[in-house]
mmCIF file of C-alpha atoms and ligand atoms in Angstrom:
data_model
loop_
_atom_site.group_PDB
_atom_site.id
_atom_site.type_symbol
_atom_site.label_atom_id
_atom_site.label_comp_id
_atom_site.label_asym_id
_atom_site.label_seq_id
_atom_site.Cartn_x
_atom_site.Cartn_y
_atom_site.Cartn_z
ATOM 1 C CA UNK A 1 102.252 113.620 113.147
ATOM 2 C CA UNK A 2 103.584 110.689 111.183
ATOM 3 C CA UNK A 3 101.176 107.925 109.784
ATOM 4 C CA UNK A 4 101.181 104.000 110.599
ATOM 5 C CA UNK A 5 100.274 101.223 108.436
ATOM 6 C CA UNK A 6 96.824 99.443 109.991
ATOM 7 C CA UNK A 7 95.302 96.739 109.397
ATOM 8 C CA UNK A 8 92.016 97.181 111.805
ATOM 9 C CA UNK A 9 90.675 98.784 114.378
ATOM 10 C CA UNK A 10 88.168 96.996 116.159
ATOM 11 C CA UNK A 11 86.291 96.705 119.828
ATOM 12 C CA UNK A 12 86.133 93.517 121.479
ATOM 13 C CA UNK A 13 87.223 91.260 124.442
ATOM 14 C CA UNK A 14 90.273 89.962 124.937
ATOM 15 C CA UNK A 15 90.729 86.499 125.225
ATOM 16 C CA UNK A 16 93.853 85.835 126.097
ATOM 17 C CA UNK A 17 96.128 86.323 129.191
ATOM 18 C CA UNK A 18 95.747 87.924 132.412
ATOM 19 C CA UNK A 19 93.323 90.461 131.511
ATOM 20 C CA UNK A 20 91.272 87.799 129.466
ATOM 21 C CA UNK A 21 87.553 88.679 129.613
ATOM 22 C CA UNK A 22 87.880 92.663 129.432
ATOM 23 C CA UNK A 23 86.746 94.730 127.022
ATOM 24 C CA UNK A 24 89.662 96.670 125.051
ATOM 25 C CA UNK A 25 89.625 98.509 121.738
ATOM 26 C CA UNK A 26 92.224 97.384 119.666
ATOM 27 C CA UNK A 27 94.314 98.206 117.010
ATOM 28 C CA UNK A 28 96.385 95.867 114.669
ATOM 29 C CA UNK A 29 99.189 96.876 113.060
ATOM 30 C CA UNK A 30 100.949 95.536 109.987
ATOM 31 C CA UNK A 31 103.933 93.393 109.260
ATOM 32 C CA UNK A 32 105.734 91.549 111.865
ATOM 33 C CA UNK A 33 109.070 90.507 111.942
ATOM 34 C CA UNK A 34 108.306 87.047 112.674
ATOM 35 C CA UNK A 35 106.805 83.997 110.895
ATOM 36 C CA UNK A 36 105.824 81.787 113.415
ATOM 37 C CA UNK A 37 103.841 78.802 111.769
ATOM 38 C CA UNK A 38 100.656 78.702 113.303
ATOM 39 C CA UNK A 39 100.334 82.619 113.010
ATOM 40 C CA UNK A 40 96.318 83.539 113.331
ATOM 41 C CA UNK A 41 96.966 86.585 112.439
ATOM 42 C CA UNK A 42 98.444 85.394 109.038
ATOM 43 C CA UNK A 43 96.950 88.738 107.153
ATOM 44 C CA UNK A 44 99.028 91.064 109.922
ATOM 45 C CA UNK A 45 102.230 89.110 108.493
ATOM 46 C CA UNK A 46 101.764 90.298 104.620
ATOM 47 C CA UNK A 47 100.648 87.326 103.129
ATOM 48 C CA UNK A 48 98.934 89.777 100.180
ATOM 49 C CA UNK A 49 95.233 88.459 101.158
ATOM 50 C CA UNK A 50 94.449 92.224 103.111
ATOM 51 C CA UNK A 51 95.811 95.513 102.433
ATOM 52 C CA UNK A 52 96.877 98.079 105.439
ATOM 53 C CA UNK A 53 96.052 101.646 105.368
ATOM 54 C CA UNK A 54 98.140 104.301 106.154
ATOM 55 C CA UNK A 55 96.425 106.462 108.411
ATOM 56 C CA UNK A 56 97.174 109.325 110.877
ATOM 57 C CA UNK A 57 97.524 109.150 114.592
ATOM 58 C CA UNK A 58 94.781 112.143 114.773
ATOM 59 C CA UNK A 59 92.776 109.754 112.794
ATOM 60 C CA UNK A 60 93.313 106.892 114.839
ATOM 61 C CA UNK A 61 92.701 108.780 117.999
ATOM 62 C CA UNK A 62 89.556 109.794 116.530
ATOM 63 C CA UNK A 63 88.739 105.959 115.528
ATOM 64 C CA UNK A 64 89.555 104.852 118.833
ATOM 65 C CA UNK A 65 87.888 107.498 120.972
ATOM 66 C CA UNK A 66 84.833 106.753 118.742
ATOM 67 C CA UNK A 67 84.934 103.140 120.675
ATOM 68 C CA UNK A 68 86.289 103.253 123.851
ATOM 69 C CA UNK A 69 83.710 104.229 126.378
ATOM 70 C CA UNK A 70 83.521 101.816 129.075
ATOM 71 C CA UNK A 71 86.654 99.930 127.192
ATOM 72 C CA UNK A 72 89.518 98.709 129.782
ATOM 73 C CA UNK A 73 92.062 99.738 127.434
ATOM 74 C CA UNK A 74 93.558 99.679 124.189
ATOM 75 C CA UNK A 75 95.008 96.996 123.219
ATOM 76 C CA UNK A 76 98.243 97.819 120.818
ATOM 77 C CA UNK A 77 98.672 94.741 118.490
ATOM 78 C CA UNK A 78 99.915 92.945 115.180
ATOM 79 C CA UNK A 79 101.669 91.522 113.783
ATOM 80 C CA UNK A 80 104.760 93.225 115.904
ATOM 81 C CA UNK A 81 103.486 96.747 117.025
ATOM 82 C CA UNK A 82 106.975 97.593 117.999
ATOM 83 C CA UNK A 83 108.232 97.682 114.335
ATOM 84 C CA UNK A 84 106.243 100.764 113.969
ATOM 85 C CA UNK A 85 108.148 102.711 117.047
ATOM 86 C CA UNK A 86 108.511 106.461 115.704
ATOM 87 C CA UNK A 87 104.866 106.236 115.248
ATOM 88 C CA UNK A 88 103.675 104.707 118.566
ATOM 89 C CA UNK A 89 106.143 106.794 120.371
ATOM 90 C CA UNK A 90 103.496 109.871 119.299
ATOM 91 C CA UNK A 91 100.509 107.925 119.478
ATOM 92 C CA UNK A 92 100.943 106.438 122.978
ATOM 93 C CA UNK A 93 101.834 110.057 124.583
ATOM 94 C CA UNK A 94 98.522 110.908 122.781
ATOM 95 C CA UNK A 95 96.353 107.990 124.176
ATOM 96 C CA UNK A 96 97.680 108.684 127.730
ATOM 97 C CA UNK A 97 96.886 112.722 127.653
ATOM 98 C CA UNK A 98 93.665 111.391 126.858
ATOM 99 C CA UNK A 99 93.326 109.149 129.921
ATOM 100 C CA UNK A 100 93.290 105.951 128.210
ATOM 101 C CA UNK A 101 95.242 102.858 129.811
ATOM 102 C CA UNK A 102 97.854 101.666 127.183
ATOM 103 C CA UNK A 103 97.744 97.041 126.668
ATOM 104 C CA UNK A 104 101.142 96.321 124.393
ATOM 105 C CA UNK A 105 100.647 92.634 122.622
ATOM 106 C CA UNK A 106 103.989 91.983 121.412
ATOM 107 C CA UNK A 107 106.166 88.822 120.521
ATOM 108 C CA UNK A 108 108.965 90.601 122.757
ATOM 109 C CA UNK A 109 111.916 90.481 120.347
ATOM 110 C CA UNK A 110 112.581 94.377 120.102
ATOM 111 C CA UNK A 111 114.079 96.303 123.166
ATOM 112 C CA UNK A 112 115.358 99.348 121.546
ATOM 113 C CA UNK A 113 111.685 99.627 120.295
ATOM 114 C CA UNK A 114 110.272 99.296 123.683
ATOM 115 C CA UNK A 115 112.701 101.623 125.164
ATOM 116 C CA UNK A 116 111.317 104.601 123.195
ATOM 117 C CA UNK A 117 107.377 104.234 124.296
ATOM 118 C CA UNK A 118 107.702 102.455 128.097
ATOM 119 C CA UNK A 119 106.752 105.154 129.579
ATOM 120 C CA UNK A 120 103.220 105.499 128.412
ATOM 121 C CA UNK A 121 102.611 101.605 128.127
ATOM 122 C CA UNK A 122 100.556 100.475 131.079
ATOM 123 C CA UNK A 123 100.583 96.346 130.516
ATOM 124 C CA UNK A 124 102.803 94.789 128.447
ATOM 125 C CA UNK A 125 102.163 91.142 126.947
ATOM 126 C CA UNK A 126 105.086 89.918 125.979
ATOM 127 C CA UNK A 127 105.619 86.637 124.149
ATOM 128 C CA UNK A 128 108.119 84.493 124.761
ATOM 129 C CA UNK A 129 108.309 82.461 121.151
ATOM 130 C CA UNK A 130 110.365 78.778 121.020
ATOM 131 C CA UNK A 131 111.656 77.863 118.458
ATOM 132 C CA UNK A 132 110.528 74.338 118.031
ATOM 133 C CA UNK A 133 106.879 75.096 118.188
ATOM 134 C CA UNK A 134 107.369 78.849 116.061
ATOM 135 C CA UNK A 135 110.209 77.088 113.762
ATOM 136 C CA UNK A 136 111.150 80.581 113.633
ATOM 137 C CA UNK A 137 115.171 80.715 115.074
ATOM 138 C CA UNK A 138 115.488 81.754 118.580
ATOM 139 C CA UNK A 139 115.266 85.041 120.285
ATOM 140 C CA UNK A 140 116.652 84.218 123.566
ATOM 141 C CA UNK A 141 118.839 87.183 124.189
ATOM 142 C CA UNK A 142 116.390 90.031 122.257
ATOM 143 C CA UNK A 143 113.670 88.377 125.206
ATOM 144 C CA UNK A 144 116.205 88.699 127.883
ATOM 145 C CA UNK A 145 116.840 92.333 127.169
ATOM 146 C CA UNK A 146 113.137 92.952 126.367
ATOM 147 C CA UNK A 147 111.980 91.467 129.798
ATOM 148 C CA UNK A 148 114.547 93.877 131.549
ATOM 149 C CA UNK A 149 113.032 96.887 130.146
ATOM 150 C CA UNK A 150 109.468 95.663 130.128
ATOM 151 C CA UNK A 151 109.825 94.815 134.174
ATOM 152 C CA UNK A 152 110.145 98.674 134.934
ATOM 153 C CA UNK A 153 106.395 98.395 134.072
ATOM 154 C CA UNK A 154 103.664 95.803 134.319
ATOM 155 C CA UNK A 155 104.824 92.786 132.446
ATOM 156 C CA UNK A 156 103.125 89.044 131.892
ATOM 157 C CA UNK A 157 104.773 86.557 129.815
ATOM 158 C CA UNK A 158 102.531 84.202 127.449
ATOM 159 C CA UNK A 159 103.765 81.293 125.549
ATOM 160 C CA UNK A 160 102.450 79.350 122.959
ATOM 161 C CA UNK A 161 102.512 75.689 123.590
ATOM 162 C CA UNK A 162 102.454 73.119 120.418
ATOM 163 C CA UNK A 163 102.658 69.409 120.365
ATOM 164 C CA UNK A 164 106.296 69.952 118.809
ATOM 165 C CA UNK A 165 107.087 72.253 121.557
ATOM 166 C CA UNK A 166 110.744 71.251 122.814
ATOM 167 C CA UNK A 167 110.540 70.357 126.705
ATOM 168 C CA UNK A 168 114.257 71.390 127.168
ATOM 169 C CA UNK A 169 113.316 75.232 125.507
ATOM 170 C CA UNK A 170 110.594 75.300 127.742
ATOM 171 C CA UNK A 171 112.513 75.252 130.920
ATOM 172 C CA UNK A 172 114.804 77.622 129.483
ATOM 173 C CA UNK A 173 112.467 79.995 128.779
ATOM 174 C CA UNK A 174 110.968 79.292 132.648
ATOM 175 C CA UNK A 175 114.992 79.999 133.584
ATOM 176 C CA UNK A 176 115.184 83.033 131.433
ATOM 177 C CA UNK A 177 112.747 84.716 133.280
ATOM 178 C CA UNK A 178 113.336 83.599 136.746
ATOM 179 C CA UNK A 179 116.592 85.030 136.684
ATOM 180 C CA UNK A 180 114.974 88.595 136.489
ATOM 181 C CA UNK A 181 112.215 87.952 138.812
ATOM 182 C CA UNK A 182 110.272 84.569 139.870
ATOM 183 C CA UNK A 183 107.285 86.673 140.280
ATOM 184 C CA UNK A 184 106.349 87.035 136.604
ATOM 185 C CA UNK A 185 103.399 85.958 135.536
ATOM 186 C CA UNK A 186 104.024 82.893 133.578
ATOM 187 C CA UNK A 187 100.798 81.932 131.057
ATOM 188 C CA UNK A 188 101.206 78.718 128.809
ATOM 189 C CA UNK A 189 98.852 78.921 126.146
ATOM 190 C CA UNK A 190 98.021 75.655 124.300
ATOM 191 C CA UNK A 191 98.268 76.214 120.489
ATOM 192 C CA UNK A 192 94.470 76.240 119.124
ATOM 193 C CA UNK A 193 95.293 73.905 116.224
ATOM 194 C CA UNK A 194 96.583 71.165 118.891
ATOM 195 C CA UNK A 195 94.266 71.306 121.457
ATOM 196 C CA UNK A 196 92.726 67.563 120.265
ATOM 197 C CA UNK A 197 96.319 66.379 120.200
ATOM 198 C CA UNK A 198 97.380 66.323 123.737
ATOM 199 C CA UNK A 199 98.564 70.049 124.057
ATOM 200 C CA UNK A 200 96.883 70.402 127.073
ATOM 201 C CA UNK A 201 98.440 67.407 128.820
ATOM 202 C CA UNK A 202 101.776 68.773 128.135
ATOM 203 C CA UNK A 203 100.977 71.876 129.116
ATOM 204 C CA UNK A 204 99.868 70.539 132.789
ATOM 205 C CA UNK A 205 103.310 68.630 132.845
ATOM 206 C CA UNK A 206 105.169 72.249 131.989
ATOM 207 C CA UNK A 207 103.321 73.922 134.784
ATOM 208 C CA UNK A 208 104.352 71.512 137.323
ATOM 209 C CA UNK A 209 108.053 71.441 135.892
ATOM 210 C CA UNK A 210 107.995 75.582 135.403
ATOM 211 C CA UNK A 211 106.496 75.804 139.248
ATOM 212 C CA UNK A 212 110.154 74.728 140.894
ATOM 213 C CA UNK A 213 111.286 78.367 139.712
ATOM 214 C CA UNK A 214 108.589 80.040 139.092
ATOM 215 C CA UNK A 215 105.651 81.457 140.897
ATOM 216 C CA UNK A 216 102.534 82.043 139.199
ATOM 217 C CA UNK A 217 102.396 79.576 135.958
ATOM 218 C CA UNK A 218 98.705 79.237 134.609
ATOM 219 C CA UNK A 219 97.360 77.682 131.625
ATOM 220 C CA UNK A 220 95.212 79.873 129.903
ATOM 221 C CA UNK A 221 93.807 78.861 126.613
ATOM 222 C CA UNK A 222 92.581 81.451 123.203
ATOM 223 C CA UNK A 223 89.118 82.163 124.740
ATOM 224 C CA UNK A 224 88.376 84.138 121.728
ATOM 225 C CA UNK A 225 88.493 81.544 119.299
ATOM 226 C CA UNK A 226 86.096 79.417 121.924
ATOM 227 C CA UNK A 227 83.318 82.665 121.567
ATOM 228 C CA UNK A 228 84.107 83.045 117.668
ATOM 229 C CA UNK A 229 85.208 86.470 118.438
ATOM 230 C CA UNK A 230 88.116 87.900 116.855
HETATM 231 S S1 SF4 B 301 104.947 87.011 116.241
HETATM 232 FE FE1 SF4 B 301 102.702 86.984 116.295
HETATM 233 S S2 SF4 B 301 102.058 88.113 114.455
HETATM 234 FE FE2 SF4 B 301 104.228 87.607 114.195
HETATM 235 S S3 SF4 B 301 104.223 85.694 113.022
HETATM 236 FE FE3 SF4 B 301 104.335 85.146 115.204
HETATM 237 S S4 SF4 B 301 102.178 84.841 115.845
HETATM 238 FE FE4 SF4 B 301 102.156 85.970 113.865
#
C-alpha cells in the first residue's frame, strides 16, 4: 500500500459541527490547497514550523486501531485530506472492513477527489469557504460540484463567519446549496479570533436571512478551543 504524509494522529472530541461533543480519533494530513487567513491549523498548511511523516496505511491502521475503542469515528482531516486521494482511496476501504465509521473534514473544493473514496465515507463536513472572510479567491463552482457528489452520502455544510465576511457571499453560498436541497444542514461558525468583535451578532442576522431558503441553519461555535482541546 502507498504511504501518506501525516502530520498527527490523535484522540479527542470534536468540537465542531453536528457531531460536536463525540469522541473521534483523528488523523491530520498535510498540505492543503488553501490559505485561508485565519487558518488554526497553520502547521497542516506547510508553514516549515512541523514536519509530516510519511507513513503506511498498515501503520496508520495500526495507530488508529490502537485508539479507537469506544471512539464514534475517525475523523479524516488537514489541511485538505482530499489532496492525498490515491492514498485514502486504500485507507478508507481499510477502515470500513474494519467496522469503523468514516468523518471527512474537508474545505470542499475537490470533487474528482471525493468521487474516488464516497463510498466508504460515512459523514462528510464540508466547508463552504468565502472569499472575503478566507481572502482566498472563490470556489463557488468546485463547492457546487462537491455538494452534488457529497449529497449521495451524509453531508453538513459549515462556514466560517469573520467580521469581514461579505453579507452578499453569504446568501450566495445559502443559494448555492438550496438549489440542491433546502434540507442541508447549514452551520455558521463564528471565526474564534472575532468572537469579541461582533461575529456573533452577524452571525444571528445570517441565520435569520439564510432561514427564507434554508431549513436547518445553526450557529455553532469552535467548542474545542473553549475546552483547550485540540
Ligand atoms: S482550508 Fe482549512 S486547512 Fe486549508 S488553509 Fe483553510 S482553514 Fe487552513
Amino acid at each position: 500500500m502507498k504511504t501518506a504524509k501525516i502530520l498527527e494522529v490523535f484522540r479527542s472530541i470534536q468540537g465542531e459541527g453536528r457531531y460536536v461533543g463525540l469522541p473521534q480519533v483523528f488523523v491530520r494530513l498535510f498540505e492543503c490547497n488553501m490559505h485561508c487567513v485565519w487558518c488554526d491549523t497553520p502547521h497542516s498548511i506547510g508553514d516549515g514550523k512541523r514536519e509530516y511523516q510519511e507513513i503506511s496505511a498498515e501503520a496508520l491502521l495500526a495507530q488508529v486501531d490502537a485508539l479507537y475503542d469506544g471512539a464514534h469515528s475517525v475523523s479524516i482531516t488537514g489541511g485538505e485530506p482530499l489532496l492525498q486521494d490515491e492514498f485514502l482511496k486504500g485507507f478508507c476501504h481499510a477502515l470500513k472492513k474494519s467496522k469503523k465509521k468514516i468523518y471527512l473534514d474537508t474545505n470542499g473544493t475537490l470533487p474528482a477527489a471525493l468521487k474516488k473514496i464516497i463510498k466508504d465515507v460515512d459523514v462528510i463536513a464540508m466547508d463552504i469557504k468565502l472569499p472575503s472572510s478566507t481572502k482566498d479567491r472563490a470556489y463557488w463552482n468546485e463547492h457546487k460540484e462537491f455538494l452534488k457528489i457529497a449529497r449521495r452520502n451524509e453531508v453538513f455544510i459549515k462556514m466560517v463567519v469573520s467580521v469581514d465576511t461579505d453579507a452578499h457571499e453569504v446568501m450566495k453560498a445559502g443559494k448555492l446549496v438550496a438549489s440542491i436541497d433546502p434540507k442541508i444542514l447549514f452551520i455558521l461558525q463564528p471565526n474564534w479570533l472575532d468572537m469579541k468583535k461582533g461575529v456573533i451578532e452577524n452571525c444571528v442576522a445570517y441565520q435569520q436571512q439564510l432561514s427564507g431558503i434554508l431549513k436547518d441553519v445553526r450557529i455553532i461555535p469552535q467548542t474545542h478551543k473553549m475546552m483547550k482541546l485540540r
